[in-house]
């Protein structure tokens, strides 16, 4: 499909980076916490960006919005993260207009996830949109796009097996623990951090390891208490982290900190310890592996592990893509209608004014003039003319912007905003 500007003076861009080219360390530099996201939206509003959506997960950080040039969005990302423009140029990507729409569809439906069929991203899109709306940056285009992607995601979940088997980062980590740690049901497991990945891991651990000896620690105890109460787990204070690590056979770290929370100095071990770091940025310092008996695995390694479930899911990709194409087509049709409707409406109004003027003139001039018949005939002609223009504008080979401008100029139309 030929690209044309979705907005007259701005284009719709996606700028971002993901696990495909950026490793965990680099993704960590561009990661955004809630505070940074709010600051970006505030700044975007101030510099006149019309519509902006932020999607930030452990696998990707992306800004989707309207700008005159993508650098406006890249600068916002770099200004409010610790990544530089030079680093972005090495691993980042920029999509424009229809490419950006297509990319967001693939992301939101789990086809571009680090683990195929992982639908965690859809909740991030919903949260991101709610934040944009609150910040006054959710225009009708973004609202419709997010709702349409949500619709595609639901259909793929219901009509395909793409998300079967509950495979996610949380599930992959539990699979790894079960394969690497003998007699896991009798081992001490310590979970540090109660974010979404931490909660999901906790649930998967209980379900698959048959081990109820799981201890929970979080910087804020009441958050850990909520999860602990839900799953009937032991909750300890943050101050007891060092002692609890010494007792643990497996340590799962899933905190939202911007810097490492587990360092070599914290570990005084009396037995081997397997550490899984499910955080972006990394929350476990690399030098912990200097200590004897310590094994460290990051979520990037876990995500590379493929199993039968993932292989089976690949068979459903064509069906998922077919659903995306159907839903996407409806969105594009809405977009085109929204774009062309004001001009077609103004054209119809202009032609009707010409008709009224001509009928009025002819009725005075001709003695047996039948105004009713003239009305029916001219209305039919107006309908055919406006339909012809609408079909022309929908033609993908046509430069719609130039055509819209030409129609407005020829008929001297006064077009209302959509």
mmCIF file of C-alpha atoms in Angstrom:
data_model
loop_
_atom_site.group_PDB
_atom_site.id
_atom_site.type_symbol
_atom_site.label_atom_id
_atom_site.label_comp_id
_atom_site.label_asym_id
_atom_site.label_seq_id
_atom_site.Cartn_x
_atom_site.Cartn_y
_atom_site.Cartn_z
ATOM 1 C CA UNK A 1 0.000 0.000 0.000
ATOM 2 C CA UNK A 2 1.299 3.416 -0.918
ATOM 3 C CA UNK A 3 2.140 5.480 2.154
ATOM 4 C CA UNK A 4 0.640 8.881 2.635
ATOM 5 C CA UNK A 5 0.693 11.065 5.705
ATOM 6 C CA UNK A 6 -1.894 9.973 8.242
ATOM 7 C CA UNK A 7 -1.874 13.538 9.531
ATOM 8 C CA UNK A 8 -1.446 16.481 7.154
ATOM 9 C CA UNK A 9 1.745 17.875 8.657
ATOM 10 C CA UNK A 10 2.906 14.958 10.818
ATOM 11 C CA UNK A 11 3.524 11.280 10.187
ATOM 12 C CA UNK A 12 2.871 8.418 12.569
ATOM 13 C CA UNK A 13 6.172 6.933 13.733
ATOM 14 C CA UNK A 14 7.330 4.050 15.897
ATOM 15 C CA UNK A 15 10.834 4.443 17.310
ATOM 16 C CA UNK A 16 12.307 1.833 19.597
ATOM 17 C CA UNK A 17 14.574 -1.110 20.240
ATOM 18 C CA UNK A 18 13.953 -4.728 21.182
ATOM 19 C CA UNK A 19 15.563 -8.053 22.075
ATOM 20 C CA UNK A 20 16.098 -8.718 18.330
ATOM 21 C CA UNK A 21 19.134 -6.402 18.148
ATOM 22 C CA UNK A 22 19.690 -5.023 21.654
ATOM 23 C CA UNK A 23 21.014 -7.214 24.452
ATOM 24 C CA UNK A 24 19.758 -6.974 28.038
ATOM 25 C CA UNK A 25 22.430 -4.439 29.016
ATOM 26 C CA UNK A 26 21.556 -2.065 26.189
ATOM 27 C CA UNK A 27 17.816 -2.517 26.691
ATOM 28 C CA UNK A 28 18.443 -1.668 30.331
ATOM 29 C CA UNK A 29 19.886 1.697 29.308
ATOM 30 C CA UNK A 30 16.723 2.556 27.375
ATOM 31 C CA UNK A 31 14.298 1.138 29.941
ATOM 32 C CA UNK A 32 11.678 3.550 31.296
ATOM 33 C CA UNK A 33 10.061 3.490 34.705
ATOM 34 C CA UNK A 34 6.639 4.977 35.354
ATOM 35 C CA UNK A 35 8.094 8.337 36.349
ATOM 36 C CA UNK A 36 10.104 8.587 33.106
ATOM 37 C CA UNK A 37 7.045 7.666 31.029
ATOM 38 C CA UNK A 38 5.002 10.432 32.672
ATOM 39 C CA UNK A 39 7.838 12.926 32.088
ATOM 40 C CA UNK A 40 8.048 11.954 28.372
ATOM 41 C CA UNK A 41 4.297 12.455 27.930
ATOM 42 C CA UNK A 42 4.463 15.835 29.678
ATOM 43 C CA UNK A 43 7.377 16.976 27.513
ATOM 44 C CA UNK A 44 5.693 15.652 24.342
ATOM 45 C CA UNK A 45 2.600 17.693 25.150
ATOM 46 C CA UNK A 46 4.719 20.809 25.659
ATOM 47 C CA UNK A 47 6.537 20.444 22.310
ATOM 48 C CA UNK A 48 3.236 19.953 20.453
ATOM 49 C CA UNK A 49 3.354 16.236 19.639
ATOM 50 C CA UNK A 50 -0.178 15.145 18.764
ATOM 51 C CA UNK A 51 -0.734 11.662 20.166
ATOM 52 C CA UNK A 52 1.875 9.461 21.842
ATOM 53 C CA UNK A 53 1.853 5.898 23.167
ATOM 54 C CA UNK A 54 4.722 4.323 25.139
ATOM 55 C CA UNK A 55 5.215 0.555 25.335
ATOM 56 C CA UNK A 56 7.984 -0.440 27.747
ATOM 57 C CA UNK A 57 8.620 -4.070 28.752
ATOM 58 C CA UNK A 58 11.668 -6.172 29.567
ATOM 59 C CA UNK A 59 11.904 -7.072 25.855
ATOM 60 C CA UNK A 60 11.383 -3.689 24.220
ATOM 61 C CA UNK A 61 11.005 0.067 24.665
ATOM 62 C CA UNK A 62 8.981 1.887 22.015
ATOM 63 C CA UNK A 63 7.421 5.306 21.415
ATOM 64 C CA UNK A 64 4.540 5.494 18.933
ATOM 65 C CA UNK A 65 3.376 8.971 17.987
ATOM 66 C CA UNK A 66 2.842 11.798 15.526
ATOM 67 C CA UNK A 67 5.828 13.969 14.697
ATOM 68 C CA UNK A 68 7.288 16.004 11.836
ATOM 69 C CA UNK A 69 10.469 13.927 12.105
ATOM 70 C CA UNK A 70 11.241 10.679 14.004
ATOM 71 C CA UNK A 71 14.180 12.352 15.740
ATOM 72 C CA UNK A 72 11.667 14.264 17.909
ATOM 73 C CA UNK A 73 10.621 10.909 19.417
ATOM 74 C CA UNK A 74 14.164 9.474 19.536
ATOM 75 C CA UNK A 75 15.299 12.583 21.451
ATOM 76 C CA UNK A 76 12.465 12.160 23.982
ATOM 77 C CA UNK A 77 13.481 8.531 24.544
ATOM 78 C CA UNK A 78 17.165 9.396 24.994
ATOM 79 C CA UNK A 79 16.472 12.453 27.191
ATOM 80 C CA UNK A 80 14.509 10.411 29.725
ATOM 81 C CA UNK A 81 16.558 7.191 29.707
ATOM 82 C CA UNK A 82 20.280 6.593 30.105
ATOM 83 C CA UNK A 83 20.690 5.555 26.463
ATOM 84 C CA UNK A 84 22.400 7.831 23.923
ATOM 85 C CA UNK A 85 21.401 8.770 20.366
ATOM 86 C CA UNK A 86 24.552 7.003 19.097
ATOM 87 C CA UNK A 87 23.530 3.770 20.872
ATOM 88 C CA UNK A 88 20.019 4.086 19.498
ATOM 89 C CA UNK A 89 21.360 4.456 15.965
ATOM 90 C CA UNK A 90 23.241 1.176 16.371
ATOM 91 C CA UNK A 91 20.323 -0.991 17.515
ATOM 92 C CA UNK A 92 17.142 1.077 17.178
ATOM 93 C CA UNK A 93 14.490 1.051 14.483
ATOM 94 C CA UNK A 94 12.098 3.583 12.985
ATOM 95 C CA UNK A 95 8.809 2.702 11.280
ATOM 96 C CA UNK A 96 6.579 5.223 9.521
ATOM 97 C CA UNK A 97 2.793 5.361 8.900
ATOM 98 C CA UNK A 98 1.504 1.969 7.675
ATOM 99 C CA UNK A 99 4.759 0.197 8.626
ATOM 100 C CA UNK A 100 4.358 1.569 12.168
ATOM 101 C CA UNK A 101 0.728 0.396 12.301
ATOM 102 C CA UNK A 102 1.713 -3.088 11.067
ATOM 103 C CA UNK A 103 4.538 -3.295 13.604
ATOM 104 C CA UNK A 104 2.241 -2.425 16.516
ATOM 105 C CA UNK A 105 -0.214 -5.093 15.356
ATOM 106 C CA UNK A 106 2.536 -7.751 15.425
ATOM 107 C CA UNK A 107 3.781 -6.601 18.822
ATOM 108 C CA UNK A 108 0.317 -6.471 20.385
ATOM 109 C CA UNK A 109 -0.659 -9.921 19.121
ATOM 110 C CA UNK A 110 2.411 -11.769 20.419
ATOM 111 C CA UNK A 111 3.991 -12.414 16.991
ATOM 112 C CA UNK A 112 6.954 -10.157 17.737
ATOM 113 C CA UNK A 113 7.395 -11.305 21.362
ATOM 114 C CA UNK A 114 10.654 -12.790 22.597
ATOM 115 C CA UNK A 115 8.649 -15.911 23.387
ATOM 116 C CA UNK A 116 6.129 -16.471 20.581
ATOM 117 C CA UNK A 117 2.553 -16.044 21.757
ATOM 118 C CA UNK A 118 3.457 -14.227 24.981
ATOM 119 C CA UNK A 119 0.530 -11.823 25.372
ATOM 120 C CA UNK A 120 1.935 -9.861 28.341
ATOM 121 C CA UNK A 121 2.481 -6.915 25.981
ATOM 122 C CA UNK A 122 -1.250 -6.314 25.461
ATOM 123 C CA UNK A 123 -1.690 -5.278 29.100
ATOM 124 C CA UNK A 124 1.263 -2.876 28.651
ATOM 125 C CA UNK A 125 -0.469 -1.343 25.602
ATOM 126 C CA UNK A 126 -3.668 -0.900 27.632
ATOM 127 C CA UNK A 127 -1.749 0.699 30.524
ATOM 128 C CA UNK A 128 0.253 2.857 28.112
ATOM 129 C CA UNK A 129 -2.908 4.106 26.425
ATOM 130 C CA UNK A 130 -4.549 4.892 29.791
ATOM 131 C CA UNK A 131 -1.446 6.913 30.704
ATOM 132 C CA UNK A 132 -1.535 8.739 27.341
ATOM 133 C CA UNK A 133 -5.219 9.536 27.846
ATOM 134 C CA UNK A 134 -4.529 10.931 31.295
ATOM 135 C CA UNK A 135 -1.725 13.074 29.847
ATOM 136 C CA UNK A 136 -3.970 14.402 27.052
ATOM 137 C CA UNK A 137 -2.066 12.568 24.296
ATOM 138 C CA UNK A 138 -4.604 9.918 23.270
ATOM 139 C CA UNK A 139 -6.136 11.157 20.029
ATOM 140 C CA UNK A 140 -8.959 9.278 18.204
ATOM 141 C CA UNK A 141 -6.425 7.576 15.891
ATOM 142 C CA UNK A 142 -4.460 6.039 18.808
ATOM 143 C CA UNK A 143 -7.646 5.083 20.642
ATOM 144 C CA UNK A 144 -9.043 3.266 17.616
ATOM 145 C CA UNK A 145 -5.674 1.627 16.859
ATOM 146 C CA UNK A 146 -5.221 0.306 20.421
ATOM 147 C CA UNK A 147 -8.811 -0.998 20.550
ATOM 148 C CA UNK A 148 -8.365 -2.708 17.170
ATOM 149 C CA UNK A 149 -5.113 -4.378 18.260
ATOM 150 C CA UNK A 150 -6.845 -5.536 21.444
ATOM 151 C CA UNK A 151 -9.610 -7.005 19.287
ATOM 152 C CA UNK A 152 -7.049 -8.860 17.110
ATOM 153 C CA UNK A 153 -5.266 -10.149 20.226
ATOM 154 C CA UNK A 154 -8.533 -11.529 21.668
ATOM 155 C CA UNK A 155 -9.429 -13.237 18.413
ATOM 156 C CA UNK A 156 -5.990 -14.861 18.125
ATOM 157 C CA UNK A 157 -6.262 -16.141 21.702
ATOM 158 C CA UNK A 158 -9.735 -17.567 21.030
ATOM 159 C CA UNK A 159 -9.314 -18.844 17.482
ATOM 160 C CA UNK A 160 -5.724 -20.183 17.480
ATOM 161 C CA UNK A 161 -3.379 -22.171 19.719
ATOM 162 C CA UNK A 162 -0.740 -19.429 19.628
ATOM 163 C CA UNK A 163 -0.910 -18.798 23.374
ATOM 164 C CA UNK A 164 -1.520 -22.411 24.468
ATOM 165 C CA UNK A 165 0.788 -23.997 27.031
ATOM 166 C CA UNK A 166 1.144 -20.823 29.125
ATOM 167 C CA UNK A 167 4.678 -20.253 27.846
ATOM 168 C CA UNK A 168 6.088 -16.944 29.015
ATOM 169 C CA UNK A 169 9.275 -15.684 30.646
ATOM 170 C CA UNK A 170 7.823 -16.841 33.979
ATOM 171 C CA UNK A 171 7.002 -20.295 32.633
ATOM 172 C CA UNK A 172 10.380 -20.613 30.846
ATOM 173 C CA UNK A 173 12.181 -19.808 34.121
ATOM 174 C CA UNK A 174 10.268 -22.524 35.993
ATOM 175 C CA UNK A 175 11.018 -25.029 33.215
ATOM 176 C CA UNK A 176 14.696 -24.162 33.548
ATOM 177 C CA UNK A 177 14.656 -24.576 37.356
ATOM 178 C CA UNK A 178 12.946 -27.950 37.079
ATOM 179 C CA UNK A 179 15.466 -29.190 34.509
ATOM 180 C CA UNK A 180 18.565 -27.909 36.320
ATOM 181 C CA UNK A 181 17.753 -28.495 39.997
ATOM 182 C CA UNK A 182 17.253 -32.119 41.139
ATOM 183 C CA UNK A 183 14.546 -32.760 43.776
ATOM 184 C CA UNK A 184 13.189 -29.231 43.361
ATOM 185 C CA UNK A 185 10.150 -29.992 45.528
ATOM 186 C CA UNK A 186 12.504 -30.309 48.531
ATOM 187 C CA UNK A 187 14.664 -27.232 47.843
ATOM 188 C CA UNK A 188 14.450 -23.713 49.300
ATOM 189 C CA UNK A 189 13.281 -21.157 46.743
ATOM 190 C CA UNK A 190 13.563 -17.425 47.405
ATOM 191 C CA UNK A 191 11.690 -14.931 45.243
ATOM 192 C CA UNK A 192 12.948 -11.345 45.456
ATOM 193 C CA UNK A 193 10.550 -8.831 43.854
ATOM 194 C CA UNK A 194 6.791 -8.925 43.389
ATOM 195 C CA UNK A 195 6.237 -7.221 40.031
ATOM 196 C CA UNK A 196 4.166 -8.876 37.327
ATOM 197 C CA UNK A 197 6.912 -11.306 36.239
ATOM 198 C CA UNK A 198 7.630 -12.102 39.908
ATOM 199 C CA UNK A 199 3.960 -12.878 40.589
ATOM 200 C CA UNK A 200 3.628 -15.021 37.459
ATOM 201 C CA UNK A 201 6.820 -16.898 38.323
ATOM 202 C CA UNK A 202 5.530 -17.483 41.823
ATOM 203 C CA UNK A 203 2.279 -18.921 40.468
ATOM 204 C CA UNK A 204 4.137 -21.161 37.989
ATOM 205 C CA UNK A 205 6.564 -22.359 40.680
ATOM 206 C CA UNK A 206 3.729 -23.461 42.934
ATOM 207 C CA UNK A 207 1.850 -25.103 40.091
ATOM 208 C CA UNK A 208 4.708 -27.046 38.505
ATOM 209 C CA UNK A 209 7.331 -27.745 41.208
ATOM 210 C CA UNK A 210 4.931 -28.981 43.922
ATOM 211 C CA UNK A 211 7.118 -26.975 46.299
ATOM 212 C CA UNK A 212 5.345 -24.826 48.872
ATOM 213 C CA UNK A 213 8.602 -23.838 50.611
ATOM 214 C CA UNK A 214 8.889 -20.529 48.760
ATOM 215 C CA UNK A 215 9.913 -17.378 50.604
ATOM 216 C CA UNK A 216 8.972 -13.938 49.335
ATOM 217 C CA UNK A 217 10.884 -10.699 49.891
ATOM 218 C CA UNK A 218 10.104 -7.256 48.502
ATOM 219 C CA UNK A 219 11.459 -3.801 49.361
ATOM 220 C CA UNK A 220 7.896 -2.865 50.315
ATOM 221 C CA UNK A 221 6.680 -5.572 52.673
ATOM 222 C CA UNK A 222 2.943 -4.958 52.248
ATOM 223 C CA UNK A 223 3.187 -5.732 48.493
ATOM 224 C CA UNK A 224 4.893 -9.031 49.311
ATOM 225 C CA UNK A 225 2.261 -9.654 51.994
ATOM 226 C CA UNK A 226 -0.550 -9.407 49.409
ATOM 227 C CA UNK A 227 1.087 -12.012 47.141
ATOM 228 C CA UNK A 228 2.159 -14.136 50.100
ATOM 229 C CA UNK A 229 -1.388 -14.143 51.452
ATOM 230 C CA UNK A 230 -2.814 -15.099 48.076
ATOM 231 C CA UNK A 231 -0.514 -18.111 47.674
ATOM 232 C CA UNK A 232 0.000 -18.893 51.376
ATOM 233 C CA UNK A 233 3.775 -18.234 51.279
ATOM 234 C CA UNK A 234 6.301 -17.153 53.884
ATOM 235 C CA UNK A 235 7.098 -13.410 53.695
ATOM 236 C CA UNK A 236 10.311 -11.943 55.135
ATOM 237 C CA UNK A 237 11.538 -8.347 55.556
ATOM 238 C CA UNK A 238 13.916 -6.764 53.054
ATOM 239 C CA UNK A 239 16.512 -6.535 55.847
ATOM 240 C CA UNK A 240 16.632 -10.337 55.987
ATOM 241 C CA UNK A 241 17.575 -10.721 52.308
ATOM 242 C CA UNK A 242 21.208 -11.706 52.980
ATOM 243 C CA UNK A 243 20.231 -14.367 55.542
ATOM 244 C CA UNK A 244 17.511 -15.797 53.307
ATOM 245 C CA UNK A 245 19.853 -15.977 50.290
ATOM 246 C CA UNK A 246 22.231 -18.083 52.408
ATOM 247 C CA UNK A 247 19.396 -20.567 53.052
ATOM 248 C CA UNK A 248 18.242 -20.670 49.411
ATOM 249 C CA UNK A 249 19.006 -23.205 46.696
ATOM 250 C CA UNK A 250 17.308 -21.079 44.045
ATOM 251 C CA UNK A 251 17.038 -17.274 43.988
ATOM 252 C CA UNK A 252 14.637 -15.644 41.506
ATOM 253 C CA UNK A 253 15.179 -11.884 41.148
ATOM 254 C CA UNK A 254 12.336 -9.920 39.551
ATOM 255 C CA UNK A 255 12.646 -6.399 40.938
ATOM 256 C CA UNK A 256 12.035 -3.167 39.053
ATOM 257 C CA UNK A 257 15.237 -1.458 40.201
ATOM 258 C CA UNK A 258 17.295 0.614 37.740
ATOM 259 C CA UNK A 259 20.555 -0.757 39.190
ATOM 260 C CA UNK A 260 21.704 -4.168 40.517
ATOM 261 C CA UNK A 261 20.157 -5.151 43.858
ATOM 262 C CA UNK A 262 22.109 -8.402 44.246
ATOM 263 C CA UNK A 263 25.889 -8.081 44.308
ATOM 264 C CA UNK A 264 28.828 -10.341 45.167
ATOM 265 C CA UNK A 265 29.140 -8.612 48.563
ATOM 266 C CA UNK A 266 25.603 -9.711 49.472
ATOM 267 C CA UNK A 267 26.341 -13.402 48.968
ATOM 268 C CA UNK A 268 27.876 -15.394 51.830
ATOM 269 C CA UNK A 269 26.984 -18.889 50.755
ATOM 270 C CA UNK A 270 27.250 -22.255 52.408
ATOM 271 C CA UNK A 271 25.871 -24.271 49.458
ATOM 272 C CA UNK A 272 25.439 -23.946 45.639
ATOM 273 C CA UNK A 273 23.005 -21.285 44.442
ATOM 274 C CA UNK A 274 21.167 -20.925 41.141
ATOM 275 C CA UNK A 275 20.186 -17.304 40.425
ATOM 276 C CA UNK A 276 17.607 -16.350 37.780
ATOM 277 C CA UNK A 277 17.564 -12.651 36.933
ATOM 278 C CA UNK A 278 14.223 -11.799 35.297
ATOM 279 C CA UNK A 279 14.774 -8.023 35.445
ATOM 280 C CA UNK A 280 15.492 -5.317 32.892
ATOM 281 C CA UNK A 281 17.830 -3.596 33.565
ATOM 282 C CA UNK A 282 19.798 -6.496 35.086
ATOM 283 C CA UNK A 283 19.307 -6.608 38.842
ATOM 284 C CA UNK A 284 22.072 -9.116 39.566
ATOM 285 C CA UNK A 285 25.686 -8.007 39.133
ATOM 286 C CA UNK A 286 27.668 -10.168 36.673
ATOM 287 C CA UNK A 287 30.544 -10.609 39.137
ATOM 288 C CA UNK A 288 28.454 -12.924 41.381
ATOM 289 C CA UNK A 289 29.683 -15.773 39.154
ATOM 290 C CA UNK A 290 33.206 -15.208 40.562
ATOM 291 C CA UNK A 291 31.966 -16.996 43.682
ATOM 292 C CA UNK A 292 32.234 -20.806 43.692
ATOM 293 C CA UNK A 293 28.910 -22.619 43.379
ATOM 294 C CA UNK A 294 26.978 -19.666 41.894
ATOM 295 C CA UNK A 295 25.161 -20.107 38.562
ATOM 296 C CA UNK A 296 23.535 -17.037 37.007
ATOM 297 C CA UNK A 297 20.932 -17.118 34.220
ATOM 298 C CA UNK A 298 19.321 -14.021 32.695
ATOM 299 C CA UNK A 299 15.903 -13.911 31.051
ATOM 300 C CA UNK A 300 17.519 -13.489 27.597
ATOM 301 C CA UNK A 301 18.997 -16.988 27.945
ATOM 302 C CA UNK A 302 15.654 -18.373 29.108
ATOM 303 C CA UNK A 303 13.849 -16.839 26.152
ATOM 304 C CA UNK A 304 16.198 -18.570 23.705
ATOM 305 C CA UNK A 305 15.185 -21.981 25.002
ATOM 306 C CA UNK A 306 12.664 -23.454 22.628
ATOM 307 C CA UNK A 307 10.497 -26.419 23.465
ATOM 308 C CA UNK A 308 7.753 -28.447 21.827
ATOM 309 C CA UNK A 309 5.124 -25.913 22.878
ATOM 310 C CA UNK A 310 6.839 -23.111 20.966
ATOM 311 C CA UNK A 311 7.417 -25.315 17.912
ATOM 312 C CA UNK A 312 3.737 -26.232 17.942
ATOM 313 C CA UNK A 313 2.755 -22.578 18.192
ATOM 314 C CA UNK A 314 4.654 -21.720 15.003
ATOM 315 C CA UNK A 315 2.081 -23.701 13.021
ATOM 316 C CA UNK A 316 -0.554 -21.133 14.065
ATOM 317 C CA UNK A 317 1.349 -18.099 12.771
ATOM 318 C CA UNK A 318 -0.385 -18.085 9.320
ATOM 319 C CA UNK A 319 -3.830 -18.218 10.953
ATOM 320 C CA UNK A 320 -2.856 -15.410 13.370
ATOM 321 C CA UNK A 321 -1.575 -13.310 10.458
ATOM 322 C CA UNK A 322 -4.849 -13.850 8.585
ATOM 323 C CA UNK A 323 -6.803 -12.553 11.616
ATOM 324 C CA UNK A 324 -4.477 -9.542 11.890
ATOM 325 C CA UNK A 325 -5.001 -8.754 8.189
ATOM 326 C CA UNK A 326 -8.808 -8.884 8.571
ATOM 327 C CA UNK A 327 -8.857 -6.605 11.618
ATOM 328 C CA UNK A 328 -6.195 -4.311 10.162
ATOM 329 C CA UNK A 329 -8.228 -3.903 6.955
ATOM 330 C CA UNK A 330 -11.190 -2.660 9.001
ATOM 331 C CA UNK A 331 -8.924 -0.172 10.781
ATOM 332 C CA UNK A 332 -7.453 1.161 7.515
ATOM 333 C CA UNK A 333 -10.973 1.513 6.081
ATOM 334 C CA UNK A 334 -11.983 3.536 9.149
ATOM 335 C CA UNK A 335 -8.852 5.646 8.793
ATOM 336 C CA UNK A 336 -9.514 6.379 5.125
ATOM 337 C CA UNK A 337 -13.181 7.165 5.755
ATOM 338 C CA UNK A 338 -12.212 9.483 8.591
ATOM 339 C CA UNK A 339 -9.701 11.179 6.303
ATOM 340 C CA UNK A 340 -11.901 11.520 3.215
ATOM 341 C CA UNK A 341 -15.316 12.037 4.832
ATOM 342 C CA UNK A 342 -14.995 15.797 5.559
ATOM 343 C CA UNK A 343 -13.961 16.546 1.953
ATOM 344 C CA UNK A 344 -16.691 14.323 0.436
ATOM 345 C CA UNK A 345 -19.238 15.896 2.808
ATOM 346 C CA UNK A 346 -18.119 19.419 1.807
ATOM 347 C CA UNK A 347 -18.217 18.417 -1.893
ATOM 348 C CA UNK A 348 -21.771 17.062 -1.564
ATOM 349 C CA UNK A 349 -22.836 20.276 0.197
ATOM 350 C CA UNK A 350 -21.298 22.391 -2.574
ATOM 351 C CA UNK A 351 -22.934 20.338 -5.358
ATOM 352 C CA UNK A 352 -26.319 20.534 -3.596
ATOM 353 C CA UNK A 353 -25.973 24.330 -3.361
ATOM 354 C CA UNK A 354 -25.225 24.427 -7.127
ATOM 355 C CA UNK A 355 -28.250 22.177 -7.743
ATOM 356 C CA UNK A 356 -30.609 24.410 -5.694
ATOM 357 C CA UNK A 357 -29.360 27.476 -7.528
ATOM 358 C CA UNK A 358 -29.812 25.870 -10.968
ATOM 359 C CA UNK A 359 -33.284 24.396 -10.208
ATOM 360 C CA UNK A 360 -34.388 27.761 -8.868
ATOM 361 C CA UNK A 361 -33.139 29.498 -12.046
ATOM 362 C CA UNK A 362 -34.694 26.943 -14.454
ATOM 363 C CA UNK A 363 -38.077 26.906 -12.634
ATOM 364 C CA UNK A 364 -38.405 30.651 -13.261
ATOM 365 C CA UNK A 365 -37.208 30.388 -16.855
ATOM 366 C CA UNK A 366 -39.274 27.368 -18.060
ATOM 367 C CA UNK A 367 -43.060 27.390 -17.854
ATOM 368 C CA UNK A 368 -43.597 23.585 -17.525
ATOM 369 C CA UNK A 369 -40.562 22.886 -15.373
ATOM 370 C CA UNK A 370 -41.037 19.866 -13.039
ATOM 371 C CA UNK A 371 -38.913 20.671 -9.972
ATOM 372 C CA UNK A 372 -39.680 17.293 -8.280
ATOM 373 C CA UNK A 373 -38.326 15.273 -11.201
ATOM 374 C CA UNK A 374 -35.315 17.593 -11.515
ATOM 375 C CA UNK A 375 -34.647 17.118 -7.810
ATOM 376 C CA UNK A 376 -34.645 13.290 -8.095
ATOM 377 C CA UNK A 377 -32.412 13.293 -11.187
ATOM 378 C CA UNK A 378 -29.857 15.800 -9.836
ATOM 379 C CA UNK A 379 -29.658 14.050 -6.437
ATOM 380 C CA UNK A 380 -28.837 10.797 -8.270
ATOM 381 C CA UNK A 381 -26.122 12.550 -10.297
ATOM 382 C CA UNK A 382 -24.632 14.150 -7.138
ATOM 383 C CA UNK A 383 -24.577 10.715 -5.457
ATOM 384 C CA UNK A 384 -22.738 9.195 -8.468
ATOM 385 C CA UNK A 385 -20.214 12.067 -8.658
ATOM 386 C CA UNK A 386 -19.348 11.959 -4.934
ATOM 387 C CA UNK A 387 -19.060 8.138 -5.059
ATOM 388 C CA UNK A 388 -16.656 8.458 -7.996
ATOM 389 C CA UNK A 389 -14.484 10.879 -6.014
ATOM 390 C CA UNK A 390 -14.570 8.615 -2.923
ATOM 391 C CA UNK A 391 -13.478 5.583 -4.980
ATOM 392 C CA UNK A 392 -10.676 7.635 -6.523
ATOM 393 C CA UNK A 393 -9.416 8.664 -3.064
ATOM 394 C CA UNK A 394 -9.471 5.039 -1.825
ATOM 395 C CA UNK A 395 -7.337 3.861 -4.755
ATOM 396 C CA UNK A 396 -3.987 2.804 -3.270
ATOM 397 C CA UNK A 397 -2.151 3.961 -6.427
ATOM 398 C CA UNK A 398 -3.396 7.514 -5.928
ATOM 399 C CA UNK A 399 -1.641 10.195 -3.872
ATOM 400 C CA UNK A 400 -4.613 10.962 -1.625
ATOM 401 C CA UNK A 401 -3.126 14.141 -0.142
ATOM 402 C CA UNK A 402 -2.678 15.765 -3.573
ATOM 403 C CA UNK A 403 -6.143 14.634 -4.697
ATOM 404 C CA UNK A 404 -7.828 15.997 -1.569
ATOM 405 C CA UNK A 405 -6.038 19.308 -2.041
ATOM 406 C CA UNK A 406 -7.028 19.476 -5.722
ATOM 407 C CA UNK A 407 -10.723 18.714 -5.028
ATOM 408 C CA UNK A 408 -10.810 21.407 -2.337
ATOM 409 C CA UNK A 409 -9.150 23.946 -4.637
ATOM 410 C CA UNK A 410 -11.335 23.252 -7.720
ATOM 411 C CA UNK A 411 -14.629 23.366 -5.810
ATOM 412 C CA UNK A 412 -13.427 26.007 -3.292
ATOM 413 C CA UNK A 413 -14.620 23.843 -0.412
ATOM 414 C CA UNK A 414 -14.898 24.827 3.225
ATOM 415 C CA UNK A 415 -13.886 21.595 4.979
ATOM 416 C CA UNK A 416 -14.694 20.963 8.637
ATOM 417 C CA UNK A 417 -12.160 19.069 10.740
ATOM 418 C CA UNK A 418 -12.932 15.343 11.260
#
